Amino acid sequence: MAAFTIPNTQHAAVVPHSGDAIEIKTDFPVKTQAELAPGECLVKLHCTGVCHTDLHAAMGDWPIPPKTPLVGGHEGVGIIVAIGDNTSHSPVKVGDRVGIKWLADSCLNCEQCRKGREQTCVEAKLSGYTVDGTFQQYVVSYVNHVTKIPDGFDSNAAASILCAGVTVYRAIKYSQTTPGDWIVLPGAGGGLGHLAVQYAKVAGLRVIAVDTGADKKALCLSLGADKWIDFKESKDIVADILAITDGLGAHSAVVTAASSSGYKQAIEYLRNGGTLMAVGLPGKATLEASIFFTVFKSISILGSYVGNRQDAAEAIDIAARGQVKCSFALKQLSDLSAVYEGMTKGTVAGRIVLEMPQ
C-alpha cells in the first residue's frame, strides 16, 4: 500500500492549563512516521465523539489531575496512516479504519491485564487525559489497543460507541441480570444513558428510564424504554419504581448520571439481591448508602470502569449490526467550547460528534 502524505502541522483543540478556555490551534505539530515508537501508530481522524469525561479533563476537577497542556478527546475514528518501525505482531496495518478509546494503551502483562482488567493496569495510558487525545486531526495511538471498525459501519455513528457504548455495555454485561429483569437507568436520556437503554433491550431486560425533559423522554421511549420517570416531576422516585416492579424493586441499576443522588436512591429501590453498577464519575461526591439495608437486602455494589478490548469488540459488533444506534448531532471541532457549555447546563440529549477538518 502506498504511503500516506503526513503534514507537519494540524488543527487541534488545546487546553493550556486546567480550567482555561479551549484554544483552537492550526499549527499543532504532527509526529512523523520516523518519530513513532515501536507499537505506536498514527491515525488520521475523520471524527470524534465528545464525552462528559472530556469536560472533567478540561476543568481538571477529578482527584487525579490530567496532563497539561492537553488535547482532550477519546472517541475517535480514522485511518491508520503510519506505524512505528520495529512493531512486531501488529493486529492492524496501515490503511485500516480503527477507533480510539479512553484506554489508549496498557502493558498487557500485569495481573490486571491478564485478568481482563486492562483498564485498571497501573501503566495504563488514557486518551485525552494522560496522553493527547482525539480533538486533533492526527493522533498517536497504540496498535494493540485500537479497535477495528467493521466495513459498512458509519464512522460518525461508531465514534461514541467507543466510550459511551463500551462503558454501558460492560456495566450491563456484569449487572447480574437475566432476560426479563428490571433495570433502572438514571441519566437515561444522556450520552451514555440512551445507549444503555438499547444495550439493555438487546440483553432482554425491562428498562425504567430516569431523567428529565420532554426531549429526553421522547428519546428514551423511542429507543424501547418500558417506563419513564421524570425526576423533576416525580414526588417520590423510589415509590414510583417500587410501584412499577410490583413492590419488589428493580433487579439492577446502572447509574450513569454524574451526581451522588442517583447512587443514594438505588439502595432503596433495588430488590433483595439487587446490583448497583456505579458508572458515572462525579468529581467530588461520595457514595452514601445505608449499610444496614445494603447488608440486609444482600445488595451488590460494583464499580464498572469503561471496558477492555473484548468489551469494545463486542459493543462495536452489536452496534455495527444495527441493534444499537447512537443518537448524535454533528458539529465541528471549532464548536467544542459551545458543546462543553451545553454539557454543563445539561441540555445535550444524546451525543455530540465533531467532524475533523479535512
mmCIF file of C-alpha atoms in Angstrom:
data_model
loop_
_atom_site.group_PDB
_atom_site.id
_atom_site.type_symbol
_atom_site.label_atom_id
_atom_site.label_comp_id
_atom_site.label_asym_id
_atom_site.label_seq_id
_atom_site.Cartn_x
_atom_site.Cartn_y
_atom_site.Cartn_z
ATOM 1 C CA MET A 1 0.000 0.000 0.000
ATOM 2 C CA ALA A 2 1.277 3.446 -0.908
ATOM 3 C CA ALA A 3 2.448 5.624 1.943
ATOM 4 C CA PHE A 4 0.180 8.436 3.133
ATOM 5 C CA THR A 5 1.323 12.051 2.997
ATOM 6 C CA ILE A 6 1.590 13.308 6.575
ATOM 7 C CA PRO A 7 1.620 17.092 7.196
ATOM 8 C CA ASN A 8 3.928 18.815 9.677
ATOM 9 C CA THR A 9 1.111 20.683 11.458
ATOM 10 C CA GLN A 10 -2.609 20.278 12.092
ATOM 11 C CA HIS A 11 -5.726 21.717 13.742
ATOM 12 C CA ALA A 12 -6.079 20.824 17.425
ATOM 13 C CA ALA A 13 -8.200 21.941 20.401
ATOM 14 C CA VAL A 14 -5.793 22.589 23.260
ATOM 15 C CA VAL A 15 -6.397 23.359 26.956
ATOM 16 C CA PRO A 16 -3.209 25.173 28.111
ATOM 17 C CA HIS A 17 -3.908 24.667 31.824
ATOM 18 C CA SER A 18 -6.782 23.039 33.703
ATOM 19 C CA GLY A 19 -9.798 25.347 33.689
ATOM 20 C CA ASP A 20 -8.514 27.506 30.833
ATOM 21 C CA ALA A 21 -10.581 28.259 27.745
ATOM 22 C CA ILE A 22 -10.050 25.956 24.764
ATOM 23 C CA GLU A 23 -7.665 27.254 22.119
ATOM 24 C CA ILE A 24 -8.105 26.052 18.533
ATOM 25 C CA LYS A 25 -4.591 25.897 17.116
ATOM 26 C CA THR A 26 -3.825 25.495 13.410
ATOM 27 C CA ASP A 27 -0.102 24.875 13.824
ATOM 28 C CA PHE A 28 -0.078 21.984 16.304
ATOM 29 C CA PRO A 29 2.745 19.551 15.445
ATOM 30 C CA VAL A 30 2.182 16.097 13.921
ATOM 31 C CA LYS A 31 4.548 13.215 14.661
ATOM 32 C CA THR A 32 6.335 11.823 11.627
ATOM 33 C CA GLN A 33 6.492 8.092 10.947
ATOM 34 C CA ALA A 34 10.147 8.099 11.984
ATOM 35 C CA GLU A 35 9.232 9.597 15.366
ATOM 36 C CA LEU A 36 6.738 6.851 16.219
ATOM 37 C CA ALA A 37 7.948 4.367 18.825
ATOM 38 C CA PRO A 38 7.516 0.610 18.331
ATOM 39 C CA GLY A 39 3.876 -0.230 18.984
ATOM 40 C CA GLU A 40 2.660 3.269 18.167
ATOM 41 C CA CYS A 41 0.516 4.186 15.188
ATOM 42 C CA LEU A 42 -0.598 7.495 13.705
ATOM 43 C CA VAL A 43 -4.302 7.804 12.933
ATOM 44 C CA LYS A 44 -5.803 10.436 10.651
ATOM 45 C CA LEU A 45 -9.169 11.127 12.245
ATOM 46 C CA HIS A 46 -12.465 11.518 10.446
ATOM 47 C CA CYS A 47 -14.412 12.389 13.589
ATOM 48 C CA THR A 48 -14.515 12.175 17.367
ATOM 49 C CA GLY A 49 -17.262 11.968 19.937
ATOM 50 C CA VAL A 50 -17.423 14.306 22.922
ATOM 51 C CA CYS A 51 -17.838 12.755 26.358
ATOM 52 C CA HIS A 52 -18.604 14.311 29.747
ATOM 53 C CA THR A 53 -15.222 12.945 30.797
ATOM 54 C CA ASP A 54 -13.619 15.381 28.345
ATOM 55 C CA LEU A 55 -15.241 18.256 30.220
ATOM 56 C CA HIS A 56 -13.835 16.956 33.512
ATOM 57 C CA ALA A 57 -10.408 16.684 31.853
ATOM 58 C CA ALA A 58 -10.585 20.279 30.620
ATOM 59 C CA MET A 59 -11.622 21.524 34.059
ATOM 60 C CA GLY A 60 -9.154 19.319 35.926
ATOM 61 C CA ASP A 61 -11.751 18.693 38.648
ATOM 62 C CA TRP A 62 -11.146 14.978 39.212
ATOM 63 C CA PRO A 63 -8.955 13.712 42.097
ATOM 64 C CA ILE A 64 -6.313 12.532 39.585
ATOM 65 C CA PRO A 65 -5.219 15.565 37.521
ATOM 66 C CA PRO A 66 -4.739 15.386 33.725
ATOM 67 C CA LYS A 67 -1.602 16.364 31.851
ATOM 68 C CA THR A 68 -1.362 19.943 30.606
ATOM 69 C CA PRO A 69 -1.282 21.366 28.063
ATOM 70 C CA LEU A 70 -3.886 18.857 26.943
ATOM 71 C CA VAL A 71 -5.550 17.786 23.727
ATOM 72 C CA GLY A 72 -8.686 16.060 25.019
ATOM 73 C CA GLY A 73 -10.967 13.522 23.388
ATOM 74 C CA HIS A 74 -11.155 9.724 23.377
ATOM 75 C CA GLU A 75 -13.822 8.617 20.902
ATOM 76 C CA GLY A 76 -12.027 8.970 17.577
ATOM 77 C CA VAL A 77 -12.466 7.084 14.305
ATOM 78 C CA GLY A 78 -9.984 7.317 11.468
ATOM 79 C CA ILE A 79 -7.446 5.623 9.213
ATOM 80 C CA ILE A 80 -4.025 4.365 10.279
ATOM 81 C CA VAL A 81 -1.520 6.290 8.158
ATOM 82 C CA ALA A 82 1.734 5.136 9.800
ATOM 83 C CA ILE A 83 3.085 2.531 12.229
ATOM 84 C CA GLY A 84 6.312 2.801 14.189
ATOM 85 C CA ASP A 85 9.356 0.889 12.999
ATOM 86 C CA ASN A 86 10.139 -2.438 14.697
ATOM 87 C CA THR A 87 6.491 -3.001 15.666
ATOM 88 C CA SER A 88 6.052 -6.779 15.858
ATOM 89 C CA HIS A 89 2.866 -8.851 15.588
ATOM 90 C CA SER A 90 0.663 -5.810 14.960
ATOM 91 C CA PRO A 91 -3.038 -6.742 14.784
ATOM 92 C CA VAL A 92 -3.640 -3.750 12.467
ATOM 93 C CA LYS A 93 -1.971 -2.322 9.373
ATOM 94 C CA VAL A 94 -1.653 0.973 7.524
ATOM 95 C CA GLY A 95 -4.955 1.743 5.824
ATOM 96 C CA ASP A 96 -7.146 0.072 8.462
ATOM 97 C CA ARG A 97 -10.070 2.070 9.861
ATOM 98 C CA VAL A 98 -9.900 1.985 13.633
ATOM 99 C CA GLY A 99 -11.363 3.512 16.752
ATOM 100 C CA ILE A 100 -9.512 5.128 19.638
ATOM 101 C CA LYS A 101 -10.863 4.681 23.154
ATOM 102 C CA TRP A 102 -10.308 6.126 26.637
ATOM 103 C CA LEU A 103 -7.854 3.299 27.320
ATOM 104 C CA ALA A 104 -5.104 4.158 24.857
ATOM 105 C CA ASP A 105 -2.619 1.514 25.997
ATOM 106 C CA SER A 106 -1.772 -0.940 28.772
ATOM 107 C CA CYS A 107 1.140 -3.250 29.497
ATOM 108 C CA LEU A 108 -0.888 -6.457 28.763
ATOM 109 C CA ASN A 109 1.414 -8.401 31.120
ATOM 110 C CA CYS A 110 0.443 -7.424 34.680
ATOM 111 C CA GLU A 111 -2.137 -9.221 36.838
ATOM 112 C CA GLN A 112 -4.864 -6.718 35.965
ATOM 113 C CA CYS A 113 -4.277 -7.087 32.221
ATOM 114 C CA ARG A 114 -4.065 -10.874 32.380
ATOM 115 C CA LYS A 115 -7.408 -10.995 34.204
ATOM 116 C CA GLY A 116 -9.084 -8.855 31.536
ATOM 117 C CA ARG A 117 -8.998 -5.650 33.555
ATOM 118 C CA GLU A 118 -6.679 -3.801 31.187
ATOM 119 C CA GLN A 119 -8.374 -0.518 32.093
ATOM 120 C CA THR A 120 -7.021 -0.757 35.651
ATOM 121 C CA CYS A 121 -3.438 -1.500 34.598
ATOM 122 C CA VAL A 122 -1.050 0.665 36.633
ATOM 123 C CA GLU A 123 0.752 1.550 33.401
ATOM 124 C CA ALA A 124 -2.431 2.448 31.512
ATOM 125 C CA LYS A 125 -2.328 5.435 29.177
ATOM 126 C CA LEU A 126 -5.587 7.366 28.892
ATOM 127 C CA SER A 127 -6.531 9.185 25.671
ATOM 128 C CA GLY A 128 -7.232 12.852 26.238
ATOM 129 C CA TYR A 129 -6.080 12.661 29.850
ATOM 130 C CA THR A 130 -2.583 11.285 30.403
ATOM 131 C CA VAL A 131 -1.736 11.382 26.676
ATOM 132 C CA ASP A 132 -3.084 13.713 23.993
ATOM 133 C CA GLY A 133 -6.383 12.549 22.565
ATOM 134 C CA THR A 134 -8.715 12.884 19.625
ATOM 135 C CA PHE A 135 -9.533 16.604 19.452
ATOM 136 C CA GLN A 136 -6.961 16.888 16.662
ATOM 137 C CA GLN A 137 -6.642 15.776 13.050
ATOM 138 C CA TYR A 138 -3.835 13.266 13.669
ATOM 139 C CA VAL A 139 -3.441 11.317 16.893
ATOM 140 C CA VAL A 140 -0.753 8.936 18.110
ATOM 141 C CA SER A 141 -2.269 5.696 19.377
ATOM 142 C CA TYR A 142 -1.178 2.104 20.024
ATOM 143 C CA VAL A 143 -1.627 -0.895 17.729
ATOM 144 C CA ASN A 144 -2.665 -3.297 20.493
ATOM 145 C CA HIS A 145 -5.499 -1.115 21.746
ATOM 146 C CA VAL A 146 -7.128 0.493 18.726
ATOM 147 C CA THR A 147 -10.410 -1.190 17.760
ATOM 148 C CA LYS A 148 -11.129 -2.215 14.166
ATOM 149 C CA ILE A 149 -14.309 -0.685 12.781
ATOM 150 C CA PRO A 150 -16.338 -3.112 10.614
ATOM 151 C CA ASP A 151 -16.890 -2.272 6.961
ATOM 152 C CA GLY A 152 -20.170 -0.503 6.334
ATOM 153 C CA PHE A 153 -20.408 0.953 9.841
ATOM 154 C CA ASP A 154 -20.559 4.756 9.574
ATOM 155 C CA SER A 155 -17.628 6.454 11.314
ATOM 156 C CA ASN A 156 -19.790 9.154 12.902
ATOM 157 C CA ALA A 157 -22.157 6.515 14.280
ATOM 158 C CA ALA A 158 -19.257 4.411 15.584
ATOM 159 C CA ALA A 159 -17.447 7.200 17.427
ATOM 160 C CA SER A 160 -19.470 7.336 20.642
ATOM 161 C CA ILE A 161 -19.748 3.549 20.875
ATOM 162 C CA LEU A 162 -16.003 3.566 21.634
ATOM 163 C CA CYS A 163 -16.547 5.081 25.081
ATOM 164 C CA ALA A 164 -20.184 5.676 25.947
ATOM 165 C CA GLY A 165 -21.247 2.430 24.300
ATOM 166 C CA VAL A 166 -18.443 0.274 25.660
ATOM 167 C CA THR A 167 -18.881 1.693 29.161
ATOM 168 C CA VAL A 168 -22.587 0.937 29.479
ATOM 169 C CA TYR A 169 -22.295 -2.347 27.594
ATOM 170 C CA ARG A 170 -19.785 -3.661 30.139
ATOM 171 C CA ALA A 171 -21.838 -2.377 33.078
ATOM 172 C CA ILE A 172 -24.951 -4.179 31.818
ATOM 173 C CA LYS A 173 -22.893 -7.278 30.981
ATOM 174 C CA TYR A 174 -21.796 -7.541 34.633
ATOM 175 C CA SER A 175 -25.049 -6.294 36.221
ATOM 176 C CA GLN A 176 -26.015 -9.813 37.364
ATOM 177 C CA THR A 177 -29.280 -9.684 35.442
ATOM 178 C CA THR A 178 -31.112 -12.166 33.225
ATOM 179 C CA PRO A 179 -33.692 -11.599 30.455
ATOM 180 C CA GLY A 180 -36.945 -10.215 31.832
ATOM 181 C CA ASP A 181 -35.314 -8.487 34.825
ATOM 182 C CA TRP A 182 -35.977 -4.828 35.600
ATOM 183 C CA ILE A 183 -33.065 -2.420 35.266
ATOM 184 C CA VAL A 184 -33.116 1.262 36.257
ATOM 185 C CA LEU A 185 -31.075 3.751 34.226
ATOM 186 C CA PRO A 186 -30.699 7.156 35.919
ATOM 187 C CA GLY A 187 -29.497 9.668 33.330
ATOM 188 C CA ALA A 188 -31.141 7.578 30.597
ATOM 189 C CA GLY A 189 -31.533 10.454 28.140
ATOM 190 C CA GLY A 190 -27.869 11.427 28.152
ATOM 191 C CA GLY A 191 -24.940 10.334 26.030
ATOM 192 C CA LEU A 192 -24.278 7.131 27.972
ATOM 193 C CA GLY A 193 -27.826 6.596 29.118
ATOM 194 C CA HIS A 194 -29.533 6.458 25.719
ATOM 195 C CA LEU A 195 -27.053 3.781 24.631
ATOM 196 C CA ALA A 196 -27.617 1.910 27.905
ATOM 197 C CA VAL A 197 -31.342 1.748 27.118
ATOM 198 C CA GLN A 198 -30.564 -0.020 23.853
ATOM 199 C CA TYR A 199 -27.899 -2.406 25.160
ATOM 200 C CA ALA A 200 -30.269 -3.331 27.995
ATOM 201 C CA LYS A 201 -33.013 -4.147 25.494
ATOM 202 C CA VAL A 202 -30.559 -6.269 23.455
ATOM 203 C CA ALA A 203 -29.917 -8.176 26.702
ATOM 204 C CA GLY A 204 -33.668 -8.770 27.096
ATOM 205 C CA LEU A 205 -34.101 -6.505 30.116
ATOM 206 C CA ARG A 206 -37.066 -4.328 31.053
ATOM 207 C CA VAL A 207 -35.934 -0.714 31.320
ATOM 208 C CA ILE A 208 -37.014 2.051 33.678
ATOM 209 C CA ALA A 209 -35.553 5.275 32.272
ATOM 210 C CA VAL A 210 -34.998 8.117 34.748
ATOM 211 C CA ASP A 211 -34.184 11.626 33.514
ATOM 212 C CA THR A 212 -35.962 14.933 32.898
ATOM 213 C CA GLY A 213 -37.364 16.877 29.971
ATOM 214 C CA ALA A 214 -39.690 16.200 27.041
ATOM 215 C CA ASP A 215 -36.866 15.635 24.544
ATOM 216 C CA LYS A 216 -35.179 13.030 26.701
ATOM 217 C CA LYS A 217 -38.490 11.319 27.436
ATOM 218 C CA ALA A 218 -39.235 11.053 23.725
ATOM 219 C CA LEU A 219 -35.743 9.738 23.018
ATOM 220 C CA CYS A 220 -35.831 7.062 25.736
ATOM 221 C CA LEU A 221 -39.294 5.784 24.829
ATOM 222 C CA SER A 222 -38.432 5.693 21.126
ATOM 223 C CA LEU A 223 -35.420 3.509 21.965
ATOM 224 C CA GLY A 224 -37.535 0.947 23.786
ATOM 225 C CA ALA A 225 -37.610 2.026 27.437
ATOM 226 C CA ASP A 226 -40.552 0.294 29.115
ATOM 227 C CA LYS A 227 -41.210 3.003 31.693
ATOM 228 C CA TRP A 228 -40.235 6.672 32.108
ATOM 229 C CA ILE A 229 -39.814 8.672 35.324
ATOM 230 C CA ASP A 230 -39.101 12.417 35.231
ATOM 231 C CA PHE A 231 -37.088 13.081 38.372
ATOM 232 C CA LYS A 232 -38.213 16.731 38.461
ATOM 233 C CA GLU A 233 -41.897 15.798 38.264
ATOM 234 C CA SER A 234 -41.817 12.720 40.490
ATOM 235 C CA LYS A 235 -42.718 13.249 44.134
ATOM 236 C CA ASP A 236 -41.007 10.012 45.165
ATOM 237 C CA ILE A 237 -38.751 8.176 42.700
ATOM 238 C CA VAL A 238 -38.301 5.187 44.991
ATOM 239 C CA ALA A 239 -42.050 4.760 45.386
ATOM 240 C CA ASP A 240 -42.562 5.092 41.626
ATOM 241 C CA ILE A 241 -40.016 2.359 40.885
ATOM 242 C CA LEU A 242 -41.476 0.047 43.522
ATOM 243 C CA ALA A 243 -44.926 0.569 42.015
ATOM 244 C CA ILE A 244 -43.668 -0.365 38.540
ATOM 245 C CA THR A 245 -41.949 -3.517 39.850
ATOM 246 C CA ASP A 246 -44.875 -4.947 41.886
ATOM 247 C CA GLY A 247 -43.432 -3.617 45.122
ATOM 248 C CA LEU A 248 -40.301 -5.749 44.898
ATOM 249 C CA GLY A 249 -37.868 -3.254 43.388
ATOM 250 C CA ALA A 250 -35.581 -3.410 40.390
ATOM 251 C CA HIS A 251 -33.030 -6.175 39.877
ATOM 252 C CA SER A 252 -30.256 -3.770 38.942
ATOM 253 C CA ALA A 253 -29.392 -0.127 38.374
ATOM 254 C CA VAL A 254 -26.698 1.277 36.124
ATOM 255 C CA VAL A 255 -26.070 4.816 37.315
ATOM 256 C CA THR A 256 -24.540 6.917 34.545
ATOM 257 C CA ALA A 257 -25.508 10.302 35.970
ATOM 258 C CA ALA A 258 -22.599 12.336 37.354
ATOM 259 C CA SER A 259 -24.284 13.130 40.677
ATOM 260 C CA SER A 260 -24.496 11.394 44.035
ATOM 261 C CA SER A 261 -28.301 11.370 44.279
ATOM 262 C CA GLY A 262 -28.632 8.587 41.710
ATOM 263 C CA TYR A 263 -26.464 6.331 43.835
ATOM 264 C CA LYS A 264 -28.139 7.072 47.143
ATOM 265 C CA GLN A 265 -31.644 6.254 45.911
ATOM 266 C CA ALA A 266 -30.617 2.989 44.257
ATOM 267 C CA ILE A 267 -30.153 1.101 47.530
ATOM 268 C CA GLU A 268 -33.753 1.940 48.411
ATOM 269 C CA TYR A 269 -35.387 0.865 45.140
ATOM 270 C CA LEU A 270 -33.305 -2.263 44.414
ATOM 271 C CA ARG A 271 -34.925 -5.554 45.380
ATOM 272 C CA ASN A 272 -33.291 -8.144 47.635
ATOM 273 C CA GLY A 273 -30.181 -9.454 45.898
ATOM 274 C CA GLY A 274 -30.105 -6.471 43.529
ATOM 275 C CA THR A 275 -26.995 -4.977 41.976
ATOM 276 C CA LEU A 276 -25.884 -1.355 41.794
ATOM 277 C CA MET A 277 -23.470 -0.703 38.928
ATOM 278 C CA ALA A 278 -21.580 2.520 39.619
ATOM 279 C CA VAL A 279 -20.547 4.124 36.318
ATOM 280 C CA GLY A 280 -20.948 7.919 36.449
ATOM 281 C CA LEU A 281 -17.967 9.769 37.868
ATOM 282 C CA PRO A 282 -18.897 12.881 39.851
ATOM 283 C CA GLY A 283 -15.690 14.702 40.716
ATOM 284 C CA LYS A 284 -16.059 15.088 44.482
ATOM 285 C CA ALA A 285 -19.299 13.386 45.508
ATOM 286 C CA THR A 286 -19.313 10.385 47.811
ATOM 287 C CA LEU A 287 -21.398 7.219 47.658
ATOM 288 C CA GLU A 288 -23.770 7.263 50.602
ATOM 289 C CA ALA A 289 -25.884 4.221 51.341
ATOM 290 C CA SER A 290 -27.490 2.558 54.323
ATOM 291 C CA ILE A 291 -25.057 -0.102 55.467
ATOM 292 C CA PHE A 292 -27.889 -1.892 57.292
ATOM 293 C CA PHE A 293 -30.112 -2.234 54.218
ATOM 294 C CA THR A 294 -27.175 -2.928 51.883
ATOM 295 C CA VAL A 295 -26.379 -5.952 54.054
ATOM 296 C CA PHE A 296 -29.979 -6.842 54.953
ATOM 297 C CA LYS A 297 -31.048 -6.852 51.286
ATOM 298 C CA SER A 298 -27.829 -8.536 50.083
ATOM 299 C CA ILE A 299 -27.149 -5.667 47.677
ATOM 300 C CA SER A 300 -24.042 -5.828 45.467
ATOM 301 C CA ILE A 301 -22.289 -2.538 44.676
ATOM 302 C CA LEU A 302 -19.866 -2.843 41.746
ATOM 303 C CA GLY A 303 -17.736 -0.169 40.146
ATOM 304 C CA SER A 304 -17.606 -0.531 36.367
ATOM 305 C CA TYR A 305 -14.885 1.450 34.615
ATOM 306 C CA VAL A 306 -15.015 1.698 30.789
ATOM 307 C CA GLY A 307 -14.137 -1.663 29.213
ATOM 308 C CA ASN A 308 -11.372 -3.908 27.931
ATOM 309 C CA ARG A 309 -10.515 -4.783 24.324
ATOM 310 C CA GLN A 310 -13.017 -7.642 24.185
ATOM 311 C CA ASP A 311 -15.822 -5.470 25.588
ATOM 312 C CA ALA A 312 -15.053 -2.907 22.880
ATOM 313 C CA ALA A 313 -15.139 -5.503 20.113
ATOM 314 C CA GLU A 314 -18.488 -6.846 21.351
ATOM 315 C CA ALA A 315 -20.080 -3.416 21.780
ATOM 316 C CA ILE A 316 -18.934 -2.301 18.327
ATOM 317 C CA ASP A 317 -20.198 -5.542 16.742
ATOM 318 C CA ILE A 318 -23.678 -5.129 18.231
ATOM 319 C CA ALA A 319 -23.878 -1.532 17.009
ATOM 320 C CA ALA A 320 -22.467 -2.370 13.570
ATOM 321 C CA ARG A 321 -25.269 -4.908 13.137
ATOM 322 C CA GLY A 322 -27.803 -2.138 13.768
ATOM 323 C CA GLN A 323 -29.039 -3.323 17.164
ATOM 324 C CA VAL A 324 -27.792 -0.177 18.896
ATOM 325 C CA LYS A 325 -27.763 3.271 17.331
ATOM 326 C CA CYS A 326 -26.170 6.391 18.748
ATOM 327 C CA SER A 327 -28.346 9.500 18.610
ATOM 328 C CA PHE A 328 -25.919 12.284 17.820
ATOM 329 C CA ALA A 329 -25.626 15.772 16.422
ATOM 330 C CA LEU A 330 -22.751 16.628 14.070
ATOM 331 C CA LYS A 331 -20.666 19.679 14.819
ATOM 332 C CA GLN A 332 -17.192 20.974 14.003
ATOM 333 C CA LEU A 333 -14.003 20.954 16.089
ATOM 334 C CA SER A 334 -14.335 24.727 16.462
ATOM 335 C CA ASP A 335 -17.691 24.208 18.252
ATOM 336 C CA LEU A 336 -16.129 22.365 21.194
ATOM 337 C CA SER A 337 -16.419 25.254 23.684
ATOM 338 C CA ALA A 338 -20.139 25.588 22.951
ATOM 339 C CA VAL A 339 -20.581 21.823 23.339
ATOM 340 C CA TYR A 340 -18.977 21.957 26.791
ATOM 341 C CA GLU A 341 -21.337 24.771 27.743
ATOM 342 C CA GLY A 342 -24.325 22.624 26.766
ATOM 343 C CA MET A 343 -22.968 19.708 28.783
ATOM 344 C CA THR A 344 -22.518 21.940 31.820
ATOM 345 C CA LYS A 345 -26.150 23.085 31.574
ATOM 346 C CA GLY A 346 -27.381 19.525 30.976
ATOM 347 C CA THR A 347 -29.136 20.461 27.738
ATOM 348 C CA VAL A 348 -27.427 17.902 25.471
ATOM 349 C CA ALA A 349 -29.703 14.986 24.556
ATOM 350 C CA GLY A 350 -27.861 12.021 23.087
ATOM 351 C CA ARG A 351 -24.315 12.605 21.894
ATOM 352 C CA ILE A 352 -22.209 15.190 20.045
ATOM 353 C CA VAL A 353 -19.778 14.120 17.308
ATOM 354 C CA LEU A 354 -17.199 16.524 15.883
ATOM 355 C CA GLU A 355 -16.094 16.258 12.285
ATOM 356 C CA MET A 356 -12.410 16.948 11.706
ATOM 357 C CA PRO A 357 -11.184 19.487 9.183
ATOM 358 C CA GLN A 358 -10.044 17.522 6.123
#
